Each structure stands twice: as structure tokens, then as C-alpha cells.
């Protein structure tokens, strides 16, 4: 039932409580999948981790496979939201690239488990779900190519796409590959940003940044 129709019969406070429970369930599930691996988690363990009875699990999720798809899809939709922000004429391509890197790293800070699951458990998705995620990835890549083209991205389609995919792989994994190692948060964040920016800058045909 659409939220507008549901709101007509369910008080707003209850809707908010349901939304909160839904988010809590997903956050607990993605943490478990990130720690144990999707294939290693049985339905009984999943139910116990979520704090519900195994027999009532399907009152909360459609299926374990559908849950994995929802988790990975939600991350890709958020990433796509970052790269499709409306362009204001006063913002240069350089500024938008810096903003994209910052937003991507912020999202990784807040949803590190989602990134780990998306990167390592994609192969566990069924073929139709994989195809749906790949559509979102291709849309992200297309927008990033448009952003990087005026900054010197190769005009060769294959090289441009390879550059963009390598850059995205770096953004998706960089925080997970490193530890703060005693650095304060601001210094660590600046380091991650500069590594990502330096990587894509080095892959451009000309160094306009």
C-alpha cells in the first residue's frame, strides 16, 4: 500500500515507529552479513540477530535473498542521488568532483557495512537482482563520465569507462582498506579525500585540477 494511502488509516506516530523498526532491522541485517558473510548466515541465525522468532521472520522480510537485494539497492540509490544532484551554473566541474568525493566518503563513514556487503556479496544475488543493480551502476558511471569529461577524461570510450570504474572501486573500498591509525578524524578524512582525488587526477589526459 502506498505511504499516502497507509497514512489515511494508520496514525503518523505508528508510521514513524514502523519506519524506525524497518530501518533498525535492515541495519542489524547488514551488520550481520558484513561480519559473517551472506551465505554463512542461516534463517534461524538471522532471526535471532534481529531479535525475532524464527517462525515470524517472514512477517518482517520477504526472503533472505530479497533482503540482500534491498540492502544493496538502497546503497546504490543513495550513491546515484549523490552524482545526480542538480548542477548550479556557478559550480565548476572541479568543485563538483570534490563535493562528490566528500559525499561518497561521508556515506561510507555512515554506511560502511552496506559498502562491504555490496562489494563482497553481490555474487550471492540472483540473476534478475544482479541485473537491476548493474543498471544502477551503469547510470552512476554515465553521470561520472559526464562530470570528468571536461576535466580531461579520455575521449576513448573504453579507456574512459575503465578509468571511471577503477575510480569508483577506489571510492567504494578505500576507507575499508585503511585504518585511522591514531589520526584525528579531520586529518584522516582529508587524507582519504586527497588519495581519491589524486588517483583520478593522475588518470586524466591533462591535469586541470
PDB file of C-alpha atoms in Angstrom, residues 32-33 35-52 54 57 64:
ATOM      1  CA  UNK A  32      25.494  -9.465  10.314  1.00  0.00           C
ATOM      2  CA  UNK A  33      26.039 -10.068   6.593  1.00  0.00           C
ATOM      3  CA  UNK A  35      30.623  -9.700   9.572  1.00  0.00           C
ATOM      4  CA  UNK A  36      29.671 -13.287   8.747  1.00  0.00           C
ATOM      5  CA  UNK A  37      29.040 -13.316   5.003  1.00  0.00           C
ATOM      6  CA  UNK A  38      25.606 -13.698   3.430  1.00  0.00           C
ATOM      7  CA  UNK A  39      25.973 -17.385   2.531  1.00  0.00           C
ATOM      8  CA  UNK A  40      27.077 -18.279   6.064  1.00  0.00           C
ATOM      9  CA  UNK A  41      24.013 -16.790   7.758  1.00  0.00           C
ATOM     10  CA  UNK A  42      21.063 -19.154   8.170  1.00  0.00           C
ATOM     11  CA  UNK A  43      17.479 -18.048   8.681  1.00  0.00           C
ATOM     12  CA  UNK A  44      17.486 -19.032  12.351  1.00  0.00           C
ATOM     13  CA  UNK A  45      20.653 -17.036  12.998  1.00  0.00           C
ATOM     14  CA  UNK A  46      19.253 -14.074  11.075  1.00  0.00           C
ATOM     15  CA  UNK A  47      16.044 -14.145  13.085  1.00  0.00           C
ATOM     16  CA  UNK A  48      17.940 -14.378  16.372  1.00  0.00           C
ATOM     17  CA  UNK A  49      20.182 -11.466  15.382  1.00  0.00           C
ATOM     18  CA  UNK A  50      17.128  -9.392  14.540  1.00  0.00           C
ATOM     19  CA  UNK A  51      15.547 -10.272  17.878  1.00  0.00           C
ATOM     20  CA  UNK A  52      12.506 -12.012  16.444  1.00  0.00           C
ATOM     21  CA  UNK A  54      12.314 -17.705  13.516  1.00  0.00           C
ATOM     22  CA  UNK A  57      10.787 -13.946  10.190  1.00  0.00           C
ATOM     23  CA  UNK A  64      16.737 -13.607   2.738  1.00  0.00           C
TER      24      UNK A  64
END
